[in-house]
């Protein structure tokens, strides 16, 4: 599968590296130009670079892994992605009164804004509920972590589910895209524990089921 990863920060690199290992053709687009050590990163891990719009238009799946504050112009600049599967990994984070919070939530979501920026794209919200360290390597964990997905297109969710499973997560369908209004605040629970409560970044949510 040809996967365009839009963004080359910690999350984008972790996902891209893992999907290259899984056999996918990964192309990094958009904000990669001039990114520190990008050439050496590609040499070590595989993958290619291309202008953002070219990468997105040629891909089977477009993965958005951008800082929220710079997302809108970059996403709108990808062009007409009508019918494309778009995985939104972003959380709409902002600083408010000196504290990290969400720009939107409960009445709308970052994922729904992404869908408005990309009319006709088949947007799936997922891979926003854990840190880059875990996304790139779930084998460090004592139990299989879960990752919720939300989207309005069943086939697009199936595609996203397969990519999430290849990372080692148990993908769980959370419902329509509007459920991103819950998944983005769930990411804040992870951030609170990881950064503010001292839990660190090497953990993820898991589902403990009752034994038979």
CSV table of C-alpha atoms in Angstrom, one decimal:
chain,number,residue,atom,x,y,z
A,1,UNK,CA,0.0,0.0,0.0
A,2,UNK,CA,1.3,3.5,-0.8
A,3,UNK,CA,1.0,5.6,2.4
A,4,UNK,CA,1.6,9.4,2.4
A,5,UNK,CA,2.7,10.6,5.8
A,6,UNK,CA,2.1,14.4,6.0
A,7,UNK,CA,4.5,15.6,8.7
A,8,UNK,CA,7.9,14.4,9.7
A,9,UNK,CA,7.9,15.0,13.5
A,10,UNK,CA,8.1,12.3,16.1
A,11,UNK,CA,4.7,10.8,15.3
A,12,UNK,CA,5.1,10.9,11.5
A,13,UNK,CA,8.5,9.3,11.7
A,14,UNK,CA,7.4,6.6,14.1
A,15,UNK,CA,4.4,5.6,12.0
A,16,UNK,CA,6.3,5.8,8.7
A,17,UNK,CA,9.2,3.7,10.0
A,18,UNK,CA,6.9,1.0,11.3
A,19,UNK,CA,4.9,0.8,8.1
A,20,UNK,CA,8.0,0.6,6.0
A,21,UNK,CA,9.0,-2.4,8.1
A,22,UNK,CA,5.5,-3.9,7.4
A,23,UNK,CA,6.2,-3.6,3.6
A,24,UNK,CA,4.3,-0.4,2.7
A,25,UNK,CA,5.6,2.2,0.3
A,26,UNK,CA,5.9,5.3,2.6
A,27,UNK,CA,6.3,8.8,1.2
A,28,UNK,CA,6.7,11.8,3.5
A,29,UNK,CA,5.2,15.0,2.3
A,30,UNK,CA,4.4,18.6,3.2
A,31,UNK,CA,6.7,20.0,6.0
A,32,UNK,CA,9.6,17.7,5.4
A,33,UNK,CA,11.7,20.2,3.4
A,34,UNK,CA,14.5,21.3,5.5
A,35,UNK,CA,13.6,19.0,8.4
A,36,UNK,CA,16.7,18.3,10.5
A,37,UNK,CA,18.3,14.9,9.7
A,38,UNK,CA,15.6,13.9,7.3
A,39,UNK,CA,18.0,12.6,4.7
A,40,UNK,CA,19.8,10.4,7.2
A,41,UNK,CA,16.5,9.3,8.7
A,42,UNK,CA,15.3,8.1,5.3
A,43,UNK,CA,18.7,6.4,4.6
A,44,UNK,CA,18.4,4.5,7.9
A,45,UNK,CA,14.7,3.6,7.8
A,46,UNK,CA,13.5,3.7,4.3
A,47,UNK,CA,10.7,5.7,2.8
A,48,UNK,CA,10.9,8.6,0.4
A,49,UNK,CA,10.2,12.3,0.2
A,50,UNK,CA,7.9,14.2,-2.1
A,51,UNK,CA,6.1,17.6,-2.1
A,52,UNK,CA,3.0,17.3,0.1
A,53,UNK,CA,0.4,17.5,-2.6
A,54,UNK,CA,2.2,15.1,-4.9
A,55,UNK,CA,2.6,12.6,-2.1
A,56,UNK,CA,-1.0,12.8,-1.1
A,57,UNK,CA,-2.5,12.6,-4.6
A,58,UNK,CA,-0.4,9.5,-5.4
A,59,UNK,CA,-1.2,7.7,-2.1
A,60,UNK,CA,-3.7,5.1,-1.3
A,61,UNK,CA,-3.9,6.4,2.3
A,62,UNK,CA,-2.9,9.9,3.6
A,63,UNK,CA,-1.9,10.2,7.2
A,64,UNK,CA,-2.0,13.6,8.9
A,65,UNK,CA,0.7,14.0,11.6
A,66,UNK,CA,1.1,17.7,11.8
A,67,UNK,CA,1.3,20.2,14.7
A,68,UNK,CA,-2.3,21.5,15.0
A,69,UNK,CA,-1.2,25.1,14.8
A,70,UNK,CA,0.1,24.6,11.3
A,71,UNK,CA,-2.3,22.0,10.1
A,72,UNK,CA,-5.0,23.9,8.3
A,73,UNK,CA,-2.9,25.5,5.5
A,74,UNK,CA,-0.9,22.4,5.1
A,75,UNK,CA,-4.0,20.2,4.8
A,76,UNK,CA,-5.8,22.5,2.5
A,77,UNK,CA,-2.7,22.6,0.4
A,78,UNK,CA,-2.9,18.9,-0.3
A,79,UNK,CA,-5.4,19.5,-3.1
A,80,UNK,CA,-8.5,17.5,-4.0
A,81,UNK,CA,-8.5,14.3,-1.9
A,82,UNK,CA,-12.1,13.3,-2.8
A,83,UNK,CA,-12.5,9.6,-2.1
A,84,UNK,CA,-9.1,9.2,-0.4
A,85,UNK,CA,-8.7,7.5,2.9
A,86,UNK,CA,-7.3,10.1,5.3
A,87,UNK,CA,-6.2,9.1,8.8
A,88,UNK,CA,-6.2,12.1,11.2
A,89,UNK,CA,-3.6,11.5,14.0
A,90,UNK,CA,-3.7,15.1,15.2
A,91,UNK,CA,-5.0,16.5,18.4
A,92,UNK,CA,-6.2,20.2,18.4
A,93,UNK,CA,-3.9,21.2,21.2
A,94,UNK,CA,-3.5,24.9,22.2
A,95,UNK,CA,-2.1,26.7,25.2
A,96,UNK,CA,-4.8,28.5,27.1
A,97,UNK,CA,-4.1,30.5,30.3
A,98,UNK,CA,-0.7,28.8,30.6
A,99,UNK,CA,-2.1,25.3,30.4
A,100,UNK,CA,-2.3,22.8,27.5
A,101,UNK,CA,-5.8,22.2,26.3
A,102,UNK,CA,-8.0,21.4,23.3
A,103,UNK,CA,-9.1,24.1,20.9
A,104,UNK,CA,-12.4,22.3,20.3
A,105,UNK,CA,-14.3,19.4,21.8
A,106,UNK,CA,-17.7,17.9,22.5
A,107,UNK,CA,-19.6,20.2,20.1
A,108,UNK,CA,-17.1,19.5,17.2
A,109,UNK,CA,-13.6,18.1,16.9
A,110,UNK,CA,-10.4,18.5,15.1
A,111,UNK,CA,-11.2,15.5,12.9
A,112,UNK,CA,-14.5,17.1,11.8
A,113,UNK,CA,-12.6,20.3,10.9
A,114,UNK,CA,-10.2,18.2,8.8
A,115,UNK,CA,-13.2,16.7,7.0
A,116,UNK,CA,-14.4,20.2,6.3
A,117,UNK,CA,-11.0,21.2,4.9
A,118,UNK,CA,-10.9,18.1,2.6
A,119,UNK,CA,-14.4,17.8,1.1
A,120,UNK,CA,-15.1,14.3,0.0
A,121,UNK,CA,-12.2,12.7,1.8
A,122,UNK,CA,-12.9,9.6,3.9
A,123,UNK,CA,-11.6,10.8,7.2
A,124,UNK,CA,-10.8,8.4,10.0
A,125,UNK,CA,-9.7,9.6,13.5
A,126,UNK,CA,-7.2,7.3,15.1
A,127,UNK,CA,-3.6,7.0,16.3
A,128,UNK,CA,-4.0,10.1,18.5
A,129,UNK,CA,-4.3,8.3,21.9
A,130,UNK,CA,-0.7,7.4,22.6
A,131,UNK,CA,2.8,8.8,22.2
A,132,UNK,CA,5.2,8.4,19.3
A,133,UNK,CA,7.4,6.1,21.3
A,134,UNK,CA,4.6,3.5,21.7
A,135,UNK,CA,3.3,4.0,18.1
A,136,UNK,CA,6.7,3.1,16.7
A,137,UNK,CA,7.2,0.0,18.9
A,138,UNK,CA,4.4,-1.7,20.8
A,139,UNK,CA,6.6,-4.7,21.6
A,140,UNK,CA,7.9,-2.9,24.7
A,141,UNK,CA,4.5,-3.1,26.4
A,142,UNK,CA,3.3,-5.8,28.8
A,143,UNK,CA,-0.1,-6.2,27.0
A,144,UNK,CA,-1.5,-5.4,23.6
A,145,UNK,CA,-2.6,-1.8,23.6
A,146,UNK,CA,-5.9,-0.6,22.1
A,147,UNK,CA,-6.4,2.2,19.7
A,148,UNK,CA,-9.9,3.5,18.9
A,149,UNK,CA,-11.0,4.6,15.5
A,150,UNK,CA,-13.9,6.8,14.4
A,151,UNK,CA,-15.2,7.5,10.9
A,152,UNK,CA,-18.2,7.6,8.7
A,153,UNK,CA,-17.0,5.3,6.0
A,154,UNK,CA,-16.9,1.6,6.8
A,155,UNK,CA,-14.4,0.7,4.1
A,156,UNK,CA,-12.1,3.5,5.1
A,157,UNK,CA,-12.2,2.3,8.7
A,158,UNK,CA,-11.3,-1.2,7.5
A,159,UNK,CA,-8.2,0.2,5.8
A,160,UNK,CA,-7.2,2.2,8.8
A,161,UNK,CA,-7.9,-0.8,11.1
A,162,UNK,CA,-5.5,-2.9,9.1
A,163,UNK,CA,-2.7,-0.2,9.4
A,164,UNK,CA,-3.3,0.2,13.1
A,165,UNK,CA,-3.2,-3.5,13.7
A,166,UNK,CA,0.2,-3.7,11.9
A,167,UNK,CA,1.5,-1.4,14.5
A,168,UNK,CA,0.6,-3.9,17.2
A,169,UNK,CA,-2.5,-2.2,18.5
A,170,UNK,CA,-5.9,-3.8,18.9
A,171,UNK,CA,-8.1,-1.5,16.8
A,172,UNK,CA,-11.5,-0.8,18.2
A,173,UNK,CA,-14.3,0.8,16.3
A,174,UNK,CA,-15.7,3.8,18.3
A,175,UNK,CA,-18.4,4.8,15.8
A,176,UNK,CA,-18.9,7.8,13.5
A,177,UNK,CA,-16.4,10.6,13.0
A,178,UNK,CA,-18.3,12.7,15.5
A,179,UNK,CA,-16.9,10.4,18.2
A,180,UNK,CA,-13.6,12.1,17.7
A,181,UNK,CA,-15.2,14.6,20.2
A,182,UNK,CA,-14.5,11.9,22.7
A,183,UNK,CA,-11.2,10.5,21.4
A,184,UNK,CA,-9.4,13.8,21.4
A,185,UNK,CA,-10.2,14.5,25.1
A,186,UNK,CA,-9.1,10.9,25.7
A,187,UNK,CA,-5.7,11.9,24.3
A,188,UNK,CA,-5.6,14.6,27.0
A,189,UNK,CA,-5.9,11.9,29.6
A,190,UNK,CA,-2.8,10.3,28.2
A,191,UNK,CA,-1.0,13.6,28.0
A,192,UNK,CA,-2.0,14.4,31.6
A,193,UNK,CA,-0.6,11.1,32.9
A,194,UNK,CA,2.4,11.0,30.7
A,195,UNK,CA,3.6,14.6,31.2
A,196,UNK,CA,1.9,16.1,34.2
A,197,UNK,CA,1.6,13.1,36.5
A,198,UNK,CA,4.9,11.5,35.9
A,199,UNK,CA,3.9,8.3,34.2
A,200,UNK,CA,6.2,8.9,31.3
A,201,UNK,CA,5.6,8.2,27.6
A,202,UNK,CA,6.2,4.4,27.3
A,203,UNK,CA,2.6,3.3,27.9
A,204,UNK,CA,-0.7,3.1,26.2
A,205,UNK,CA,-4.3,2.3,27.0
A,206,UNK,CA,-5.3,-1.4,27.1
A,207,UNK,CA,-8.6,-3.3,27.5
A,208,UNK,CA,-8.7,-5.8,30.3
A,209,UNK,CA,-11.4,-8.3,29.5
A,210,UNK,CA,-13.0,-10.8,32.0
A,211,UNK,CA,-11.4,-14.2,31.8
A,212,UNK,CA,-13.6,-17.0,30.3
